[in-house]
XYZ file of C-alpha atoms in Angstrom:
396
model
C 69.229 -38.209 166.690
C 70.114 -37.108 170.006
C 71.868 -34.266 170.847
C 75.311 -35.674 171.113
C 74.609 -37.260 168.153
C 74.416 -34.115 166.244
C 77.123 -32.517 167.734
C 78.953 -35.825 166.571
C 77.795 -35.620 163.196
C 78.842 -31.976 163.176
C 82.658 -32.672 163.677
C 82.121 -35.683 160.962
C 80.924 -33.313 158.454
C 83.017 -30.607 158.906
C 86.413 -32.365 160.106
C 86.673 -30.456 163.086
C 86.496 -30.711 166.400
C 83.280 -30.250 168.795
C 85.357 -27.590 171.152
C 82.822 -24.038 171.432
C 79.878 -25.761 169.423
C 76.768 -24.451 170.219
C 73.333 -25.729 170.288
C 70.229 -23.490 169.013
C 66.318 -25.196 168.509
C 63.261 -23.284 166.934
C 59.820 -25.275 167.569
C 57.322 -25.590 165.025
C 53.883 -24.322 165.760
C 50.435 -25.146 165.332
C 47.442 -22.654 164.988
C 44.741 -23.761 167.685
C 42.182 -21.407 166.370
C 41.977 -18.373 164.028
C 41.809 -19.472 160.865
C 41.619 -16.768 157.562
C 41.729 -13.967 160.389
C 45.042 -12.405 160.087
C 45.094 -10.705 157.282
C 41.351 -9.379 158.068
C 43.468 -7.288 161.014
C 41.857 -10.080 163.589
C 43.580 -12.691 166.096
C 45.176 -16.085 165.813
C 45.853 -17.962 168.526
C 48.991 -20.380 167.876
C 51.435 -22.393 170.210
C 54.670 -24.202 169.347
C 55.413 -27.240 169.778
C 57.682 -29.781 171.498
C 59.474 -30.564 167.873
C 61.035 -28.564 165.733
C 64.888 -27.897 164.006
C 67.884 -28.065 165.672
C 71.022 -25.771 164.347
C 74.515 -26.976 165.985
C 76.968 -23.994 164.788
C 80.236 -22.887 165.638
C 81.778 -19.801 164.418
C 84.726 -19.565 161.404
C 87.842 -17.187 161.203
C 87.323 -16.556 157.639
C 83.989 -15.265 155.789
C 82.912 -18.157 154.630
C 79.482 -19.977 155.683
C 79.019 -23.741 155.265
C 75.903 -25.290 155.545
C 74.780 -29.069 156.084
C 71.241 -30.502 156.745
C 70.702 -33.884 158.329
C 67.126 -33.844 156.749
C 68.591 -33.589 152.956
C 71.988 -35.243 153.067
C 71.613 -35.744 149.100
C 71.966 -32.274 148.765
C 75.529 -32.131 150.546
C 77.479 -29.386 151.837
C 76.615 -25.525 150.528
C 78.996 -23.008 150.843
C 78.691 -19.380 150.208
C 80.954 -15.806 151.486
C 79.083 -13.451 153.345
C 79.999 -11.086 150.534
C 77.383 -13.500 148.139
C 74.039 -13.187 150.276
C 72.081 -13.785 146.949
C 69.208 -16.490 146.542
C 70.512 -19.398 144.376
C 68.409 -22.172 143.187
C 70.556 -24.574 143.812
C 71.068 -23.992 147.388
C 67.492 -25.459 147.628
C 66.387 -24.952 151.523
C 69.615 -23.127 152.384
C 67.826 -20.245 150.981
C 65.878 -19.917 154.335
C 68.319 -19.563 156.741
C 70.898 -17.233 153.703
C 68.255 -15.093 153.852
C 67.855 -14.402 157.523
C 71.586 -13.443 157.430
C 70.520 -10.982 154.451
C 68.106 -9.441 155.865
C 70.027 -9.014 159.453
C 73.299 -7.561 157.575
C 70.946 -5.112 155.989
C 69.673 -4.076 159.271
C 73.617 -3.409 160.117
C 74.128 -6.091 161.955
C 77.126 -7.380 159.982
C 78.809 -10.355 161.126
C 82.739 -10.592 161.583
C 82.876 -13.582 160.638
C 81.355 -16.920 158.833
C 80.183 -20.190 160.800
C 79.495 -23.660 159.833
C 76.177 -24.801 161.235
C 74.428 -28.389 160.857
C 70.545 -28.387 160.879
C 68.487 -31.266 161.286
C 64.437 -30.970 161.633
C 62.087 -33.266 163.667
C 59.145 -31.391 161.614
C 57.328 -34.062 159.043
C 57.675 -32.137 155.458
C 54.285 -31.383 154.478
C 52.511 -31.387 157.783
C 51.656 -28.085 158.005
C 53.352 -27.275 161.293
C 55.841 -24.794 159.669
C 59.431 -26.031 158.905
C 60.263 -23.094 156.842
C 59.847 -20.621 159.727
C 61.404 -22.542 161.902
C 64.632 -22.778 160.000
C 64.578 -19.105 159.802
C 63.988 -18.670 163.690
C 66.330 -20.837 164.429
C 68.919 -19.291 162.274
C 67.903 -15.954 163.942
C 68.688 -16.692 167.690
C 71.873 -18.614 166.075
C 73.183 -15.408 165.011
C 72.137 -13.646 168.063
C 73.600 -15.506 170.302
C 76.601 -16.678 168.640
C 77.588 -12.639 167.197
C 76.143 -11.092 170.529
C 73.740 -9.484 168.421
C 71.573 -6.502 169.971
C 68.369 -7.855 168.314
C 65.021 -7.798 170.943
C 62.674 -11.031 170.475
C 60.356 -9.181 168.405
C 62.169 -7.458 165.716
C 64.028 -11.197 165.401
C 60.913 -12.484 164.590
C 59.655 -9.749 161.992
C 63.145 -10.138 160.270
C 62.447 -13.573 159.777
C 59.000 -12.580 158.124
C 61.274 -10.353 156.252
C 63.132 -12.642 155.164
C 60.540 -15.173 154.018
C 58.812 -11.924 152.080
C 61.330 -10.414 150.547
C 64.693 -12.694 149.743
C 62.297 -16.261 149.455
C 59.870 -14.278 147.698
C 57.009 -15.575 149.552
C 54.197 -13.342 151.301
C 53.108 -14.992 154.432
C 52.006 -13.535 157.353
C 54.051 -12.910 160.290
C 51.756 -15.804 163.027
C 54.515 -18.316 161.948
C 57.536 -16.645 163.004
C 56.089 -14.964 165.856
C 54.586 -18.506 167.276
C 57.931 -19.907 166.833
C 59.837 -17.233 168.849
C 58.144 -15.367 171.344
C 55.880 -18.528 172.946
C 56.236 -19.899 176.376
C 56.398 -23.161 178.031
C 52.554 -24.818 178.382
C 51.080 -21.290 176.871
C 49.742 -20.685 173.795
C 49.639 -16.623 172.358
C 47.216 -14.432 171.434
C 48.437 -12.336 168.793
C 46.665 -9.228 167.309
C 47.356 -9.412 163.449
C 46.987 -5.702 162.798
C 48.895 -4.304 166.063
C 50.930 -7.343 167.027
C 49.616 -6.718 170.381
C 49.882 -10.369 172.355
C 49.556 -12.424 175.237
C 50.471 -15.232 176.637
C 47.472 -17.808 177.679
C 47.961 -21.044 179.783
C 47.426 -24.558 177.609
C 47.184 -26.871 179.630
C 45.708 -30.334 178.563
C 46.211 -31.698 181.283
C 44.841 -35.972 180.327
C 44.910 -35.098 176.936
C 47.375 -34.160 173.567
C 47.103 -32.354 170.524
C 47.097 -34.642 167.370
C 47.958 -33.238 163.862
C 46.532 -35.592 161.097
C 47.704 -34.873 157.583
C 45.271 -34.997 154.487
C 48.103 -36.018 152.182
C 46.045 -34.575 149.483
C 48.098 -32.064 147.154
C 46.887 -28.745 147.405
C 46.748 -27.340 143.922
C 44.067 -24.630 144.718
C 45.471 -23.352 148.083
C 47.110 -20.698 146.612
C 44.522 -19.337 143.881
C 41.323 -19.901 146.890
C 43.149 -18.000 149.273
C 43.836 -14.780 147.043
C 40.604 -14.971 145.941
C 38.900 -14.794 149.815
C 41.222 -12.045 150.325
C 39.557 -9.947 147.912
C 36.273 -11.124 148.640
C 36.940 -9.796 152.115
C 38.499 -6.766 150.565
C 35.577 -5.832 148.735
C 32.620 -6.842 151.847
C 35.359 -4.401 153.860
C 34.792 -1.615 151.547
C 31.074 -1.845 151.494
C 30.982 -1.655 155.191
C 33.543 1.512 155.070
C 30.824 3.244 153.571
C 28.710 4.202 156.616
C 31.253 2.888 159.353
C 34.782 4.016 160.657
C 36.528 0.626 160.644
C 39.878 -0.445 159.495
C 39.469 -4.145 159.321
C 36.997 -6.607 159.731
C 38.630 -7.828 162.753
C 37.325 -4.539 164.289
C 34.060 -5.803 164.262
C 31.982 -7.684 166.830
C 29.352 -10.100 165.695
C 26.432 -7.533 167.307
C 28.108 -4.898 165.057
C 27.749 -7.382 162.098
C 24.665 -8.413 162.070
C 23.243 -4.780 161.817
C 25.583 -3.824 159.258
C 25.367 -7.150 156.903
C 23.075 -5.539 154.897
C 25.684 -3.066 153.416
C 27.687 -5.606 151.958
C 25.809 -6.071 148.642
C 27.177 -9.277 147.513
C 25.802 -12.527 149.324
C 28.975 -14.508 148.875
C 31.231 -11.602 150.569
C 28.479 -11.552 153.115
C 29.428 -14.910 154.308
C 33.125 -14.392 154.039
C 32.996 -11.087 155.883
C 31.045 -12.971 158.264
C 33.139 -15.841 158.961
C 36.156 -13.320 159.624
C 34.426 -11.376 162.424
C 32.776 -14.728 164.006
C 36.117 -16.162 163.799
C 37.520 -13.438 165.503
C 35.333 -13.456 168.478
C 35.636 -17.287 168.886
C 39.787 -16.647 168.747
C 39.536 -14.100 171.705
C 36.617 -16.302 173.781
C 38.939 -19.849 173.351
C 41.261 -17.470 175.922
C 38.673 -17.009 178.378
C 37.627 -20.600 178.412
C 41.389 -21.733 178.266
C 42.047 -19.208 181.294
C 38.818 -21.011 183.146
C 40.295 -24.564 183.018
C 37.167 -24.841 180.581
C 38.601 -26.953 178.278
C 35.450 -28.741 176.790
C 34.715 -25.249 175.883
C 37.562 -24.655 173.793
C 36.937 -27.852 172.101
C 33.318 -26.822 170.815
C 34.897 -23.413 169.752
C 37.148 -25.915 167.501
C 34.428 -27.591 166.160
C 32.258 -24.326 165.445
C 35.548 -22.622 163.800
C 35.856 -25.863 161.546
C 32.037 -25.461 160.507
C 32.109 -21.800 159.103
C 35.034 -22.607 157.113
C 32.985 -25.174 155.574
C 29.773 -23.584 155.586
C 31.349 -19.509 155.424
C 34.582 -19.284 154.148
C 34.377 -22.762 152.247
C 38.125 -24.084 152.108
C 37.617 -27.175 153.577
C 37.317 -29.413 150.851
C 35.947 -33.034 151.355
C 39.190 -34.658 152.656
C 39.396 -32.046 155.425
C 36.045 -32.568 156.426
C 36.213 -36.158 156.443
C 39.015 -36.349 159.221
C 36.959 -33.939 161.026
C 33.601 -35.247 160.996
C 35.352 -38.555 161.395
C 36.941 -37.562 164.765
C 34.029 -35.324 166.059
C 32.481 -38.999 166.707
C 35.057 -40.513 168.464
C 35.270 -40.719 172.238
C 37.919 -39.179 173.821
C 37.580 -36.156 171.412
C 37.607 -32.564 172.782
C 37.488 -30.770 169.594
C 38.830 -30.558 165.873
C 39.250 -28.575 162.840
C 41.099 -27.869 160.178
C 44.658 -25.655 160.733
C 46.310 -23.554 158.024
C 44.825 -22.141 154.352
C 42.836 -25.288 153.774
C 42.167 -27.280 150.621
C 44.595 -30.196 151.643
C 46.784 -29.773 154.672
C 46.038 -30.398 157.954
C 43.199 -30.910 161.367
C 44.301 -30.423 164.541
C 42.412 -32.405 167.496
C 42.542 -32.613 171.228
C 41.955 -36.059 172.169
C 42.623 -37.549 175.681
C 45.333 -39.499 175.962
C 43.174 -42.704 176.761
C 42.184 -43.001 173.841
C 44.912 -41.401 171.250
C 45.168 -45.105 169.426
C 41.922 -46.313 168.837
C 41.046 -42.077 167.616
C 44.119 -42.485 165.241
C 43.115 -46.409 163.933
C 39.149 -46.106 163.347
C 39.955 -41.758 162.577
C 42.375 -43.231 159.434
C 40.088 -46.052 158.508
C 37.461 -44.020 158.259
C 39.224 -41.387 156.255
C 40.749 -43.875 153.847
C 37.197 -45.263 153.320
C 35.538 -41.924 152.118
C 38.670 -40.590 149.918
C 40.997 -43.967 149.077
C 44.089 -41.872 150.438
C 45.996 -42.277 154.018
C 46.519 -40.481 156.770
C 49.774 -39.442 158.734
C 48.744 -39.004 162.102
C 51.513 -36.861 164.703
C 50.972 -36.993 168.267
C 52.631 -33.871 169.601
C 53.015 -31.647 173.074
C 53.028 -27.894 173.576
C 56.206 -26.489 173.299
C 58.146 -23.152 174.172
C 59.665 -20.550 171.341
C 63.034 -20.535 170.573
C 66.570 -20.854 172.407
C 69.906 -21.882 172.738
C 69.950 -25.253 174.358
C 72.927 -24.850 176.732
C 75.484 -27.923 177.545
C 78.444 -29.102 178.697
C 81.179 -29.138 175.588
C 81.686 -32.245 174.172
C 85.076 -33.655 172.060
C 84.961 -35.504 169.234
């Protein structure tokens, strides 16, 4: 849908008119590189993305909040009062955005009045590029804009982590939120997990495009896998505390690892510890090569990432590493690897643009060949964070 269309289908499904509707879009985001580091207080390295959810809202004069999504039309219209800011079941993914206002009326940032706001999301369900967040972002710099909201870019982006942690009740990190609403235009962002320190590094691809591919495998173990390399890290951390003065393993260099290996006692932490700090370094050098126009060198940093989370941190899984090893022998490939927890989920590839249909026809055969499932392949351009998308008014 375009634009207009939205704002169409806005007045349609609220029987009003378009007059003082506003326009709002949150990207979603992909993670280039950095995989397993953030909560090891190391970097990630994520950009957002040309697609993403658009929120067309205009404000009430009662307290009342209506809410409408393109993407789940079944579901119909949910209403709630501002006074009622409690997680319901059955308002389903309206539980996102409800929270965001929760958590920003706890903050005292109460709103005068309610709004109705259609969303409708470009982001594929399931392909790992982070629809959740970007509801929430996109809610955020709603209500900033349309309540004039004294809110800087980066507390809107930690109440949106809030949000997620506390009133969805799940306990993610804050690299999705923060990809979705502080990037630029053509620039991907370092971000420093345990300070939130960050900047801004040029992507530019120049011949080429990022391509997500989707495992379509279910990921029952994500979950239990990642908890348990958390504590594994937890517990090669500790060892290390022992004789050194470090907070996280993402204060570690790889020198300062391989002298100090030998305190961690158990060989399995070992190689978790050791694909945290490796990772960590490989995050910060894909700047430098980025910020040299050396983008061949990025790509092999994409390809070494993907093989210590086979070989290291083991969450790869064989469907994973079929799409990978599959594209690493394609031409026109610059570099792949897995994105996100692992165990299912997604790769993300930069392939040049010559050659994006023959990587995505022989890339699927292949892939269908080793594992009898199929593929979803996106094609997708780097993106900036989140605005309001300003227009002239249009009328029913």
């Amino acid at each position: 849908m375009t634009k207009e269309e939205l704002i169409r289908k806005f007045a349609d499904v609220f029987q009003t008119n378009a007059e003082g509707v506003r326009t709002f879009f949150a990207p979603g985001r992909v993670n280039l590189i950095g995989e397993h580091t953030d909560y090891n207080g190391g970097h990630v390295f994520p950009c957002a993305l040309t697609i993403g959810t658009y929120a067309i809202a205009k404000k009430r004069s009662d307290n009342l909040v209506r809410m409408y999504s393109a993407n789940y039309e079944e579901i119909g219209l949910i209403e709630f009062s501002l006074n009622e800011l409690k997680y319901e079941e059955k308002h389903d993914w309206a539980n996102y955005p409800k929270g965001v206002i929760h958590v920003f009326e706890q903050q005292g940032m109460e709103l005068d009045t309610g709004f109705d706001v259609l969303f409708a999301g470009e982001i594929p369900n399931g392909a790992g590029l982070s629809s959740s967040a970007s509801i929430e972002v996109a809610t955020a710099t709603l209500l900033k804009n349309l309540y004039r909201l004294d809110v800087n870019p980066l507390k809107l982006v930690q109440l949106c982590q809030q949000a997620e942690n506390e009133f969805i009740g799940v306990s993610c990190g804050i690299m999705d939120q923060f990809a979705i609403g502080m990037t630029k235009s053509e620039h991907a962002v370092l971000l420093n997990c345990q300070t939130l320190e960050y900047m801004h590094s040029p992507l530019e691809l120049k011949d080429a495009s990022l391509v997500i591919a989707n495992t379509n495998k279910r990921r029952g173990l994500a979950d239990s896998k990642y908890n348990e390399r958390r504590s594994e890290c937890e517990n090669a951390l500790a060892d290390l505390q022992k004789e050194m003065a470090i907070q996280s393993l993402g204060d570690m260099t790889p020198e300062a690892f391989e002298k100090n290996k030998h305190l961690i006692k158990n060989e399995i932490e070992r190689k978790r510890a050791k694909h945290a700090v490796y990772e960590n370094a490989r995050t910060k050098e894909a700047v430098v090569k980025l910020t040299g126009g050396d983008i061949k060198g990025f790509g092999q940093l994409m390809n070494e990432s993907h093989i210590s989370l086979r070989e290291d941190y083991e969450v790869t899984g064989k469907e994973l590493d079929a799409l990978v090893e599959a594209a690493w022998t394609k031409q026109g490939v610059i570099g792949s690897r897995m994105t996100g927890a692992g165990f299912g989920g997604c790769t993300i590839s930069i392939v040049e643009n010559s050659q994006l249909n023959s990587f995505i026809e022989e890339v699927g055969a292949e892939y269908t060949a080793k594992t009898s499932l199929q593929a979803d392949f996106y094609v997708v351009q780097v993106g900036e964070g989140a605005k309001e998308i300003i227009q002239k008014e249009m009328t029913k």
